[in-house]
PDB file of N, CA and C in Angstrom:
ATOM      1  N   UNK A   1     -17.289 -73.775  13.228  1.00  0.00           N
ATOM      2  CA  UNK A   1     -16.980 -74.188  11.883  1.00  0.00           C
ATOM      3  C   UNK A   1     -16.215 -73.090  11.170  1.00  0.00           C
ATOM      4  N   UNK A   2     -15.355 -73.509  10.280  1.00  0.00           N
ATOM      5  CA  UNK A   2     -14.601 -72.572   9.469  1.00  0.00           C
ATOM      6  C   UNK A   2     -14.755 -72.997   8.015  1.00  0.00           C
ATOM      7  N   UNK A   3     -15.050 -72.045   7.156  1.00  0.00           N
ATOM      8  CA  UNK A   3     -15.221 -72.359   5.745  1.00  0.00           C
ATOM      9  C   UNK A   3     -13.856 -72.494   5.085  1.00  0.00           C
ATOM     10  N   UNK A   4     -13.621 -73.632   4.419  1.00  0.00           N
ATOM     11  CA  UNK A   4     -12.329 -73.894   3.780  1.00  0.00           C
ATOM     12  C   UNK A   4     -12.523 -74.469   2.387  1.00  0.00           C
ATOM     13  N   UNK A   5     -11.539 -74.219   1.522  1.00  0.00           N
ATOM     14  CA  UNK A   5     -11.531 -74.827   0.193  1.00  0.00           C
ATOM     15  C   UNK A   5     -10.894 -76.206   0.316  1.00  0.00           C
ATOM     16  N   UNK A   6     -11.525 -77.184  -0.321  1.00  0.00           N
ATOM     17  CA  UNK A   6     -11.009 -78.555  -0.319  1.00  0.00           C
ATOM     18  C   UNK A   6     -11.138 -79.126  -1.723  1.00  0.00           C
ATOM     19  N   UNK A   7     -10.403 -80.188  -1.987  1.00  0.00           N
ATOM     20  CA  UNK A   7     -10.529 -80.903  -3.257  1.00  0.00           C
ATOM     21  C   UNK A   7     -11.264 -82.207  -2.991  1.00  0.00           C
ATOM     22  N   UNK A   8     -12.237 -82.502  -3.841  1.00  0.00           N
ATOM     23  CA  UNK A   8     -13.024 -83.726  -3.710  1.00  0.00           C
ATOM     24  C   UNK A   8     -13.076 -84.437  -5.059  1.00  0.00           C
ATOM     25  N   UNK A   9     -13.509 -85.676  -5.027  1.00  0.00           N
ATOM     26  CA  UNK A   9     -13.770 -86.411  -6.264  1.00  0.00           C
ATOM     27  C   UNK A   9     -15.277 -86.586  -6.387  1.00  0.00           C
ATOM     28  N   UNK A  10     -15.808 -86.169  -7.534  1.00  0.00           N
ATOM     29  CA  UNK A  10     -17.232 -86.303  -7.809  1.00  0.00           C
ATOM     30  C   UNK A  10     -17.525 -87.772  -8.083  1.00  0.00           C
ATOM     31  N   UNK A  11     -18.656 -88.254  -7.588  1.00  0.00           N
ATOM     32  CA  UNK A  11     -19.038 -89.640  -7.855  1.00  0.00           C
ATOM     33  C   UNK A  11     -19.665 -89.754  -9.239  1.00  0.00           C
ATOM     34  N   UNK A  12     -19.100 -90.603 -10.070  1.00  0.00           N
ATOM     35  CA  UNK A  12     -19.725 -90.911 -11.356  1.00  0.00           C
ATOM     36  C   UNK A  12     -20.856 -91.906 -11.159  1.00  0.00           C
ATOM     37  N   UNK A  13     -20.657 -92.815 -10.192  1.00  0.00           N
ATOM     38  CA  UNK A  13     -21.684 -93.800  -9.848  1.00  0.00           C
ATOM     39  C   UNK A  13     -21.800 -93.819  -8.330  1.00  0.00           C
ATOM     40  N   UNK A  14     -23.035 -93.681  -7.817  1.00  0.00           N
ATOM     41  CA  UNK A  14     -23.264 -93.704  -6.378  1.00  0.00           C
ATOM     42  C   UNK A  14     -23.678 -95.102  -5.955  1.00  0.00           C
ATOM     43  N   UNK A  15     -22.913 -95.676  -5.029  1.00  0.00           N
ATOM     44  CA  UNK A  15     -23.207 -97.005  -4.514  1.00  0.00           C
ATOM     45  C   UNK A  15     -24.260 -96.955  -3.422  1.00  0.00           C
ATOM     46  N   UNK A  16     -24.201 -97.917  -2.516  1.00  0.00           N
ATOM     47  CA  UNK A  16     -25.173 -97.964  -1.422  1.00  0.00           C
ATOM     48  C   UNK A  16     -24.815 -96.942  -0.344  1.00  0.00           C
ATOM     49  N   UNK A  17     -25.604 -96.890   0.726  1.00  0.00           N
ATOM     50  CA  UNK A  17     -25.373 -95.866   1.750  1.00  0.00           C
ATOM     51  C   UNK A  17     -24.085 -96.085   2.539  1.00  0.00           C
ATOM     52  N   UNK A  18     -23.484 -97.262   2.438  1.00  0.00           N
ATOM     53  CA  UNK A  18     -22.183 -97.516   3.066  1.00  0.00           C
ATOM     54  C   UNK A  18     -21.028 -97.149   2.144  1.00  0.00           C
ATOM     55  N   UNK A  19     -21.340 -96.698   0.914  1.00  0.00           N
ATOM     56  CA  UNK A  19     -20.305 -96.309  -0.031  1.00  0.00           C
ATOM     57  C   UNK A  19     -19.819 -97.439  -0.909  1.00  0.00           C
ATOM     58  N   UNK A  20     -20.344 -98.634  -0.701  1.00  0.00           N
ATOM     59  CA  UNK A  20     -19.948 -99.767  -1.536  1.00  0.00           C
ATOM     60  C   UNK A  20     -20.508 -99.568  -2.926  1.00  0.00           C
ATOM     61  N   UNK A  21     -19.650 -99.702  -3.937  1.00  0.00           N
ATOM     62  CA  UNK A  21     -20.073 -99.525  -5.317  1.00  0.00           C
ATOM     63  C   UNK A  21     -19.878 -98.115  -5.851  1.00  0.00           C
ATOM     64  N   UNK A  22     -19.372 -97.181  -5.002  1.00  0.00           N
ATOM     65  CA  UNK A  22     -19.092 -95.827  -5.488  1.00  0.00           C
ATOM     66  C   UNK A  22     -17.990 -95.870  -6.534  1.00  0.00           C
ATOM     67  N   UNK A  23     -18.147 -95.073  -7.582  1.00  0.00           N
ATOM     68  CA  UNK A  23     -17.104 -94.926  -8.595  1.00  0.00           C
ATOM     69  C   UNK A  23     -16.768 -93.447  -8.675  1.00  0.00           C
ATOM     70  N   UNK A  24     -15.508 -93.115  -8.356  1.00  0.00           N
ATOM     71  CA  UNK A  24     -15.088 -91.719  -8.332  1.00  0.00           C
ATOM     72  C   UNK A  24     -14.762 -91.222  -9.731  1.00  0.00           C
ATOM     73  N   UNK A  25     -15.062 -89.935  -9.957  1.00  0.00           N
ATOM     74  CA  UNK A  25     -14.773 -89.284 -11.231  1.00  0.00           C
ATOM     75  C   UNK A  25     -13.731 -88.204 -11.055  1.00  0.00           C
ATOM     76  N   UNK A  26     -13.974 -87.058 -11.706  1.00  0.00           N
ATOM     77  CA  UNK A  26     -12.985 -85.981 -11.710  1.00  0.00           C
ATOM     78  C   UNK A  26     -12.837 -85.320 -10.337  1.00  0.00           C
ATOM     79  N   UNK A  27     -11.660 -84.737 -10.125  1.00  0.00           N
ATOM     80  CA  UNK A  27     -11.396 -83.990  -8.898  1.00  0.00           C
ATOM     81  C   UNK A  27     -11.785 -82.530  -9.129  1.00  0.00           C
ATOM     82  N   UNK A  28     -12.523 -81.959  -8.162  1.00  0.00           N
ATOM     83  CA  UNK A  28     -12.935 -80.559  -8.250  1.00  0.00           C
ATOM     84  C   UNK A  28     -12.654 -79.872  -6.916  1.00  0.00           C
ATOM     85  N   UNK A  29     -12.553 -78.540  -6.982  1.00  0.00           N
ATOM     86  CA  UNK A  29     -12.375 -77.762  -5.757  1.00  0.00           C
ATOM     87  C   UNK A  29     -13.733 -77.244  -5.314  1.00  0.00           C
ATOM     88  N   UNK A  30     -13.984 -77.293  -4.020  1.00  0.00           N
ATOM     89  CA  UNK A  30     -15.236 -76.795  -3.458  1.00  0.00           C
ATOM     90  C   UNK A  30     -14.961 -76.200  -2.088  1.00  0.00           C
ATOM     91  N   UNK A  31     -15.989 -75.644  -1.479  1.00  0.00           N
ATOM     92  CA  UNK A  31     -15.868 -75.111  -0.127  1.00  0.00           C
ATOM     93  C   UNK A  31     -16.755 -75.918   0.799  1.00  0.00           C
ATOM     94  N   UNK A  32     -16.274 -76.109   2.009  1.00  0.00           N
ATOM     95  CA  UNK A  32     -17.043 -76.824   3.015  1.00  0.00           C
ATOM     96  C   UNK A  32     -16.748 -76.224   4.380  1.00  0.00           C
ATOM     97  N   UNK A  33     -17.569 -76.570   5.349  1.00  0.00           N
ATOM     98  CA  UNK A  33     -17.328 -76.128   6.714  1.00  0.00           C
ATOM     99  C   UNK A  33     -16.597 -77.233   7.465  1.00  0.00           C
ATOM    100  N   UNK A  34     -15.496 -76.858   8.101  1.00  0.00           N
ATOM    101  CA  UNK A  34     -14.665 -77.790   8.861  1.00  0.00           C
ATOM    102  C   UNK A  34     -14.806 -77.435  10.340  1.00  0.00           C
ATOM    103  N   UNK A  35     -15.011 -78.449  11.158  1.00  0.00           N
ATOM    104  CA  UNK A  35     -15.185 -78.258  12.592  1.00  0.00           C
ATOM    105  C   UNK A  35     -13.905 -77.743  13.222  1.00  0.00           C
ATOM    106  N   UNK A  36     -14.000 -76.644  13.953  1.00  0.00           N
ATOM    107  CA  UNK A  36     -12.843 -76.075  14.644  1.00  0.00           C
ATOM    108  C   UNK A  36     -13.149 -75.846  16.124  1.00  0.00           C
ATOM    109  N   UNK A  37     -14.279 -76.412  16.608  1.00  0.00           N
ATOM    110  CA  UNK A  37     -14.734 -76.163  17.971  1.00  0.00           C
ATOM    111  C   UNK A  37     -14.142 -77.062  19.034  1.00  0.00           C
ATOM    112  N   UNK A  38     -13.201 -77.907  18.669  1.00  0.00           N
ATOM    113  CA  UNK A  38     -12.580 -78.776  19.660  1.00  0.00           C
ATOM    114  C   UNK A  38     -13.341 -80.075  19.865  1.00  0.00           C
ATOM    115  N   UNK A  39     -12.656 -81.053  20.439  1.00  0.00           N
ATOM    116  CA  UNK A  39     -13.224 -82.388  20.596  1.00  0.00           C
ATOM    117  C   UNK A  39     -14.329 -82.469  21.648  1.00  0.00           C
ATOM    118  N   UNK A  40     -14.328 -81.585  22.619  1.00  0.00           N
ATOM    119  CA  UNK A  40     -15.302 -81.697  23.702  1.00  0.00           C
ATOM    120  C   UNK A  40     -16.742 -81.483  23.239  1.00  0.00           C
ATOM    121  N   UNK A  41     -16.930 -80.759  22.136  1.00  0.00           N
ATOM    122  CA  UNK A  41     -18.287 -80.498  21.643  1.00  0.00           C
ATOM    123  C   UNK A  41     -18.742 -81.521  20.598  1.00  0.00           C
ATOM    124  N   UNK A  42     -17.909 -82.501  20.295  1.00  0.00           N
ATOM    125  CA  UNK A  42     -18.256 -83.520  19.303  1.00  0.00           C
ATOM    126  C   UNK A  42     -18.947 -84.710  19.957  1.00  0.00           C
ATOM    127  N   UNK A  43     -19.774 -85.401  19.168  1.00  0.00           N
ATOM    128  CA  UNK A  43     -20.374 -86.644  19.640  1.00  0.00           C
ATOM    129  C   UNK A  43     -19.315 -87.741  19.638  1.00  0.00           C
ATOM    130  N   UNK A  44     -19.450 -88.708  20.531  1.00  0.00           N
ATOM    131  CA  UNK A  44     -18.523 -89.840  20.576  1.00  0.00           C
ATOM    132  C   UNK A  44     -18.771 -90.751  19.382  1.00  0.00           C
ATOM    133  N   UNK A  45     -17.743 -91.392  18.891  1.00  0.00           N
ATOM    134  CA  UNK A  45     -17.885 -92.382  17.828  1.00  0.00           C
ATOM    135  C   UNK A  45     -17.678 -91.813  16.449  1.00  0.00           C
ATOM    136  N   UNK A  46     -17.544 -92.721  15.499  1.00  0.00           N
ATOM    137  CA  UNK A  46     -17.327 -92.353  14.103  1.00  0.00           C
ATOM    138  C   UNK A  46     -18.641 -91.872  13.488  1.00  0.00           C
ATOM    139  N   UNK A  47     -18.545 -90.882  12.625  1.00  0.00           N
ATOM    140  CA  UNK A  47     -19.722 -90.334  11.958  1.00  0.00           C
ATOM    141  C   UNK A  47     -20.264 -91.363  10.979  1.00  0.00           C
ATOM    142  N   UNK A  48     -21.571 -91.549  10.995  1.00  0.00           N
ATOM    143  CA  UNK A  48     -22.227 -92.539  10.150  1.00  0.00           C
ATOM    144  C   UNK A  48     -23.199 -91.808   9.224  1.00  0.00           C
ATOM    145  N   UNK A  49     -22.885 -91.769   7.925  1.00  0.00           N
ATOM    146  CA  UNK A  49     -23.708 -91.029   6.983  1.00  0.00           C
ATOM    147  C   UNK A  49     -25.132 -91.586   6.913  1.00  0.00           C
ATOM    148  N   UNK A  50     -25.279 -92.895   6.939  1.00  0.00           N
ATOM    149  CA  UNK A  50     -26.612 -93.501   6.907  1.00  0.00           C
ATOM    150  C   UNK A  50     -27.458 -93.045   8.076  1.00  0.00           C
ATOM    151  N   UNK A  51     -26.877 -93.049   9.269  1.00  0.00           N
ATOM    152  CA  UNK A  51     -27.594 -92.578  10.460  1.00  0.00           C
ATOM    153  C   UNK A  51     -27.936 -91.097  10.330  1.00  0.00           C
ATOM    154  N   UNK A  52     -26.978 -90.309   9.842  1.00  0.00           N
ATOM    155  CA  UNK A  52     -27.210 -88.877   9.642  1.00  0.00           C
ATOM    156  C   UNK A  52     -28.407 -88.664   8.703  1.00  0.00           C
ATOM    157  N   UNK A  53     -28.442 -89.389   7.589  1.00  0.00           N
ATOM    158  CA  UNK A  53     -29.548 -89.244   6.628  1.00  0.00           C
ATOM    159  C   UNK A  53     -30.886 -89.586   7.275  1.00  0.00           C
ATOM    160  N   UNK A  54     -30.913 -90.652   8.065  1.00  0.00           N
ATOM    161  CA  UNK A  54     -32.165 -91.093   8.686  1.00  0.00           C
ATOM    162  C   UNK A  54     -32.611 -90.186   9.820  1.00  0.00           C
ATOM    163  N   UNK A  55     -31.663 -89.736  10.649  1.00  0.00           N
ATOM    164  CA  UNK A  55     -32.019 -89.103  11.911  1.00  0.00           C
ATOM    165  C   UNK A  55     -31.844 -87.580  11.971  1.00  0.00           C
ATOM    166  N   UNK A  56     -30.928 -87.022  11.155  1.00  0.00           N
ATOM    167  CA  UNK A  56     -30.593 -85.608  11.356  1.00  0.00           C
ATOM    168  C   UNK A  56     -30.645 -84.742  10.105  1.00  0.00           C
ATOM    169  N   UNK A  57     -30.562 -85.328   8.928  1.00  0.00           N
ATOM    170  CA  UNK A  57     -30.438 -84.527   7.714  1.00  0.00           C
ATOM    171  C   UNK A  57     -31.604 -83.557   7.537  1.00  0.00           C
ATOM    172  N   UNK A  58     -32.777 -83.935   7.995  1.00  0.00           N
ATOM    173  CA  UNK A  58     -33.945 -83.064   7.849  1.00  0.00           C
ATOM    174  C   UNK A  58     -33.743 -81.708   8.524  1.00  0.00           C
ATOM    175  N   UNK A  59     -32.812 -81.622   9.469  1.00  0.00           N
ATOM    176  CA  UNK A  59     -32.557 -80.348  10.153  1.00  0.00           C
ATOM    177  C   UNK A  59     -31.825 -79.347   9.262  1.00  0.00           C
ATOM    178  N   UNK A  60     -31.142 -79.831   8.217  1.00  0.00           N
ATOM    179  CA  UNK A  60     -30.284 -78.976   7.410  1.00  0.00           C
ATOM    180  C   UNK A  60     -30.794 -78.717   5.997  1.00  0.00           C
ATOM    181  N   UNK A  61     -31.729 -79.502   5.516  1.00  0.00           N
ATOM    182  CA  UNK A  61     -32.176 -79.329   4.135  1.00  0.00           C
ATOM    183  C   UNK A  61     -33.691 -79.230   4.067  1.00  0.00           C
ATOM    184  N   UNK A  62     -34.176 -78.827   2.905  1.00  0.00           N
ATOM    185  CA  UNK A  62     -35.605 -78.870   2.661  1.00  0.00           C
ATOM    186  C   UNK A  62     -36.320 -77.561   2.904  1.00  0.00           C
ATOM    187  N   UNK A  63     -37.602 -77.678   3.070  1.00  0.00           N
ATOM    188  CA  UNK A  63     -38.468 -76.515   3.250  1.00  0.00           C
ATOM    189  C   UNK A  63     -38.185 -75.813   4.577  1.00  0.00           C
ATOM    190  N   UNK A  64     -38.563 -74.583   4.664  1.00  0.00           N
ATOM    191  CA  UNK A  64     -38.356 -73.756   5.852  1.00  0.00           C
ATOM    192  C   UNK A  64     -38.964 -74.391   7.107  1.00  0.00           C
ATOM    193  N   UNK A  65     -40.110 -75.049   6.982  1.00  0.00           N
ATOM    194  CA  UNK A  65     -40.775 -75.638   8.142  1.00  0.00           C
ATOM    195  C   UNK A  65     -39.904 -76.695   8.823  1.00  0.00           C
ATOM    196  N   UNK A  66     -39.007 -77.288   8.046  1.00  0.00           N
ATOM    197  CA  UNK A  66     -38.171 -78.336   8.614  1.00  0.00           C
ATOM    198  C   UNK A  66     -37.136 -77.791   9.593  1.00  0.00           C
ATOM    199  N   UNK A  67     -36.928 -76.486   9.608  1.00  0.00           N
ATOM    200  CA  UNK A  67     -35.997 -75.883  10.556  1.00  0.00           C
ATOM    201  C   UNK A  67     -36.677 -75.516  11.865  1.00  0.00           C
ATOM    202  N   UNK A  68     -37.996 -75.674  11.920  1.00  0.00           N
ATOM    203  CA  UNK A  68     -38.732 -75.273  13.117  1.00  0.00           C
ATOM    204  C   UNK A  68     -38.241 -75.983  14.368  1.00  0.00           C
ATOM    205  N   UNK A  69     -37.913 -77.296  14.270  1.00  0.00           N
ATOM    206  CA  UNK A  69     -37.437 -78.015  15.451  1.00  0.00           C
ATOM    207  C   UNK A  69     -36.085 -77.491  15.918  1.00  0.00           C
ATOM    208  N   UNK A  70     -35.248 -77.066  14.983  1.00  0.00           N
ATOM    209  CA  UNK A  70     -33.953 -76.489  15.345  1.00  0.00           C
ATOM    210  C   UNK A  70     -34.165 -75.153  16.041  1.00  0.00           C
ATOM    211  N   UNK A  71     -35.016 -74.310  15.454  1.00  0.00           N
ATOM    212  CA  UNK A  71     -35.280 -73.006  16.059  1.00  0.00           C
ATOM    213  C   UNK A  71     -35.892 -73.154  17.452  1.00  0.00           C
ATOM    214  N   UNK A  72     -36.780 -74.121  17.607  1.00  0.00           N
ATOM    215  CA  UNK A  72     -37.401 -74.366  18.915  1.00  0.00           C
ATOM    216  C   UNK A  72     -36.361 -74.823  19.937  1.00  0.00           C
ATOM    217  N   UNK A  73     -35.434 -75.701  19.520  1.00  0.00           N
ATOM    218  CA  UNK A  73     -34.379 -76.172  20.428  1.00  0.00           C
ATOM    219  C   UNK A  73     -33.485 -75.021  20.859  1.00  0.00           C
ATOM    220  N   UNK A  74     -33.193 -74.123  19.936  1.00  0.00           N
ATOM    221  CA  UNK A  74     -32.368 -72.964  20.272  1.00  0.00           C
ATOM    222  C   UNK A  74     -33.065 -72.110  21.313  1.00  0.00           C
ATOM    223  N   UNK A  75     -34.353 -71.872  21.115  1.00  0.00           N
ATOM    224  CA  UNK A  75     -35.111 -71.062  22.080  1.00  0.00           C
ATOM    225  C   UNK A  75     -35.213 -71.761  23.436  1.00  0.00           C
ATOM    226  N   UNK A  76     -35.512 -73.064  23.424  1.00  0.00           N
ATOM    227  CA  UNK A  76     -35.762 -73.796  24.668  1.00  0.00           C
ATOM    228  C   UNK A  76     -34.491 -74.024  25.481  1.00  0.00           C
ATOM    229  N   UNK A  77     -33.411 -74.390  24.816  1.00  0.00           N
ATOM    230  CA  UNK A  77     -32.187 -74.753  25.538  1.00  0.00           C
ATOM    231  C   UNK A  77     -31.093 -73.711  25.441  1.00  0.00           C
ATOM    232  N   UNK A  78     -31.281 -72.766  24.553  1.00  0.00           N
ATOM    233  CA  UNK A  78     -30.244 -71.759  24.379  1.00  0.00           C
ATOM    234  C   UNK A  78     -29.028 -72.291  23.648  1.00  0.00           C
ATOM    235  N   UNK A  79     -29.174 -73.424  22.970  1.00  0.00           N
ATOM    236  CA  UNK A  79     -28.063 -73.965  22.193  1.00  0.00           C
ATOM    237  C   UNK A  79     -28.588 -74.458  20.853  1.00  0.00           C
ATOM    238  N   UNK A  80     -27.775 -74.333  19.831  1.00  0.00           N
ATOM    239  CA  UNK A  80     -28.165 -74.708  18.480  1.00  0.00           C
ATOM    240  C   UNK A  80     -27.618 -76.101  18.170  1.00  0.00           C
ATOM    241  N   UNK A  81     -28.485 -77.125  18.030  1.00  0.00           N
ATOM    242  CA  UNK A  81     -27.986 -78.481  17.775  1.00  0.00           C
ATOM    243  C   UNK A  81     -27.326 -78.636  16.412  1.00  0.00           C
ATOM    244  N   UNK A  82     -27.451 -77.650  15.542  1.00  0.00           N
ATOM    245  CA  UNK A  82     -26.788 -77.715  14.239  1.00  0.00           C
ATOM    246  C   UNK A  82     -25.437 -77.009  14.272  1.00  0.00           C
ATOM    247  N   UNK A  83     -25.034 -76.498  15.418  1.00  0.00           N
ATOM    248  CA  UNK A  83     -23.758 -75.803  15.511  1.00  0.00           C
ATOM    249  C   UNK A  83     -23.724 -74.507  14.717  1.00  0.00           C
ATOM    250  N   UNK A  84     -24.889 -73.867  14.547  1.00  0.00           N
ATOM    251  CA  UNK A  84     -24.944 -72.592  13.833  1.00  0.00           C
ATOM    252  C   UNK A  84     -25.385 -72.705  12.392  1.00  0.00           C
ATOM    253  N   UNK A  85     -25.643 -73.929  11.912  1.00  0.00           N
ATOM    254  CA  UNK A  85     -25.978 -74.116  10.509  1.00  0.00           C
ATOM    255  C   UNK A  85     -27.462 -73.984  10.215  1.00  0.00           C
ATOM    256  N   UNK A  86     -28.314 -73.937  11.230  1.00  0.00           N
ATOM    257  CA  UNK A  86     -29.758 -73.837  11.011  1.00  0.00           C
ATOM    258  C   UNK A  86     -30.135 -72.538  10.319  1.00  0.00           C
ATOM    259  N   UNK A  87     -31.407 -72.425   9.929  1.00  0.00           N
ATOM    260  CA  UNK A  87     -31.876 -71.264   9.172  1.00  0.00           C
ATOM    261  C   UNK A  87     -31.637 -69.955   9.914  1.00  0.00           C
ATOM    262  N   UNK A  88     -31.696 -69.971  11.246  1.00  0.00           N
ATOM    263  CA  UNK A  88     -31.449 -68.767  12.036  1.00  0.00           C
ATOM    264  C   UNK A  88     -30.161 -68.872  12.838  1.00  0.00           C
ATOM    265  N   UNK A  89     -29.286 -69.780  12.442  1.00  0.00           N
ATOM    266  CA  UNK A  89     -28.037 -69.999  13.153  1.00  0.00           C
ATOM    267  C   UNK A  89     -26.995 -68.942  12.858  1.00  0.00           C
ATOM    268  N   UNK A  90     -25.933 -68.974  13.630  1.00  0.00           N
ATOM    269  CA  UNK A  90     -24.892 -67.949  13.502  1.00  0.00           C
ATOM    270  C   UNK A  90     -24.202 -67.994  12.142  1.00  0.00           C
ATOM    271  N   UNK A  91     -24.007 -69.170  11.584  1.00  0.00           N
ATOM    272  CA  UNK A  91     -23.352 -69.268  10.270  1.00  0.00           C
ATOM    273  C   UNK A  91     -24.240 -68.639   9.206  1.00  0.00           C
ATOM    274  N   UNK A  92     -25.526 -68.983   9.224  1.00  0.00           N
ATOM    275  CA  UNK A  92     -26.466 -68.430   8.242  1.00  0.00           C
ATOM    276  C   UNK A  92     -26.541 -66.918   8.360  1.00  0.00           C
ATOM    277  N   UNK A  93     -26.585 -66.416   9.590  1.00  0.00           N
ATOM    278  CA  UNK A  93     -26.652 -64.967   9.792  1.00  0.00           C
ATOM    279  C   UNK A  93     -25.404 -64.276   9.240  1.00  0.00           C
ATOM    280  N   UNK A  94     -24.229 -64.880   9.465  1.00  0.00           N
ATOM    281  CA  UNK A  94     -22.996 -64.296   8.942  1.00  0.00           C
ATOM    282  C   UNK A  94     -22.999 -64.300   7.418  1.00  0.00           C
ATOM    283  N   UNK A  95     -23.433 -65.408   6.823  1.00  0.00           N
ATOM    284  CA  UNK A  95     -23.481 -65.490   5.362  1.00  0.00           C
ATOM    285  C   UNK A  95     -24.464 -64.467   4.796  1.00  0.00           C
ATOM    286  N   UNK A  96     -25.619 -64.328   5.420  1.00  0.00           N
ATOM    287  CA  UNK A  96     -26.598 -63.338   4.962  1.00  0.00           C
ATOM    288  C   UNK A  96     -26.039 -61.933   5.077  1.00  0.00           C
ATOM    289  N   UNK A  97     -25.305 -61.661   6.146  1.00  0.00           N
ATOM    290  CA  UNK A  97     -24.687 -60.347   6.319  1.00  0.00           C
ATOM    291  C   UNK A  97     -23.663 -60.057   5.244  1.00  0.00           C
ATOM    292  N   UNK A  98     -22.875 -61.067   4.874  1.00  0.00           N
ATOM    293  CA  UNK A  98     -21.885 -60.896   3.801  1.00  0.00           C
ATOM    294  C   UNK A  98     -22.568 -60.638   2.469  1.00  0.00           C
ATOM    295  N   UNK A  99     -23.666 -61.348   2.210  1.00  0.00           N
ATOM    296  CA  UNK A  99     -24.388 -61.144   0.956  1.00  0.00           C
ATOM    297  C   UNK A  99     -24.934 -59.723   0.873  1.00  0.00           C
ATOM    298  N   UNK A 100     -25.453 -59.225   1.992  1.00  0.00           N
ATOM    299  CA  UNK A 100     -25.957 -57.852   2.013  1.00  0.00           C
ATOM    300  C   UNK A 100     -24.833 -56.852   1.776  1.00  0.00           C
ATOM    301  N   UNK A 101     -23.671 -57.088   2.399  1.00  0.00           N
ATOM    302  CA  UNK A 101     -22.522 -56.203   2.203  1.00  0.00           C
ATOM    303  C   UNK A 101     -22.079 -56.199   0.746  1.00  0.00           C
ATOM    304  N   UNK A 102     -22.006 -57.390   0.138  1.00  0.00           N
ATOM    305  CA  UNK A 102     -21.593 -57.497  -1.263  1.00  0.00           C
ATOM    306  C   UNK A 102     -22.594 -56.810  -2.178  1.00  0.00           C
ATOM    307  N   UNK A 103     -23.881 -56.924  -1.877  1.00  0.00           N
ATOM    308  CA  UNK A 103     -24.916 -56.281  -2.662  1.00  0.00           C
ATOM    309  C   UNK A 103     -24.776 -54.759  -2.574  1.00  0.00           C
ATOM    310  N   UNK A 104     -24.538 -54.252  -1.373  1.00  0.00           N
ATOM    311  CA  UNK A 104     -24.363 -52.814  -1.205  1.00  0.00           C
ATOM    312  C   UNK A 104     -23.122 -52.312  -1.940  1.00  0.00           C
ATOM    313  N   UNK A 105     -22.006 -53.055  -1.842  1.00  0.00           N
ATOM    314  CA  UNK A 105     -20.777 -52.655  -2.534  1.00  0.00           C
ATOM    315  C   UNK A 105     -20.984 -52.628  -4.039  1.00  0.00           C
ATOM    316  N   UNK A 106     -21.725 -53.612  -4.567  1.00  0.00           N
ATOM    317  CA  UNK A 106     -21.925 -53.653  -6.022  1.00  0.00           C
ATOM    318  C   UNK A 106     -22.848 -52.539  -6.501  1.00  0.00           C
ATOM    319  N   UNK A 107     -23.661 -52.001  -5.595  1.00  0.00           N
ATOM    320  CA  UNK A 107     -24.594 -50.940  -5.984  1.00  0.00           C
ATOM    321  C   UNK A 107     -23.923 -49.575  -5.996  1.00  0.00           C
ATOM    322  N   UNK A 108     -22.790 -49.467  -5.329  1.00  0.00           N
ATOM    323  CA  UNK A 108     -22.100 -48.163  -5.203  1.00  0.00           C
ATOM    324  C   UNK A 108     -21.218 -47.930  -6.403  1.00  0.00           C
TER     325      UNK A 108
END
């Protein structure tokens, strides 16, 4: 993943999980992670937000205990099913390292 700035439209009204009934509002700039790992590491088929919410979202949000299954998978298989986004994943470690560097620079 690579962190990039993108422009999005904020939803003024959120429709159903298929996006029906969404009403877009103002455009804002934000940062997101964009996949740069190539097609071979992607799942087949179109991404389905409803399925993601039901089956996988718990791996990325919530209390610390919810990351336990991700951490266990990393230990057991040697691969991170979140692609580095888990609590102990490579992306999180890099972000934590940057925060520490920024904190040290601001203290000097």
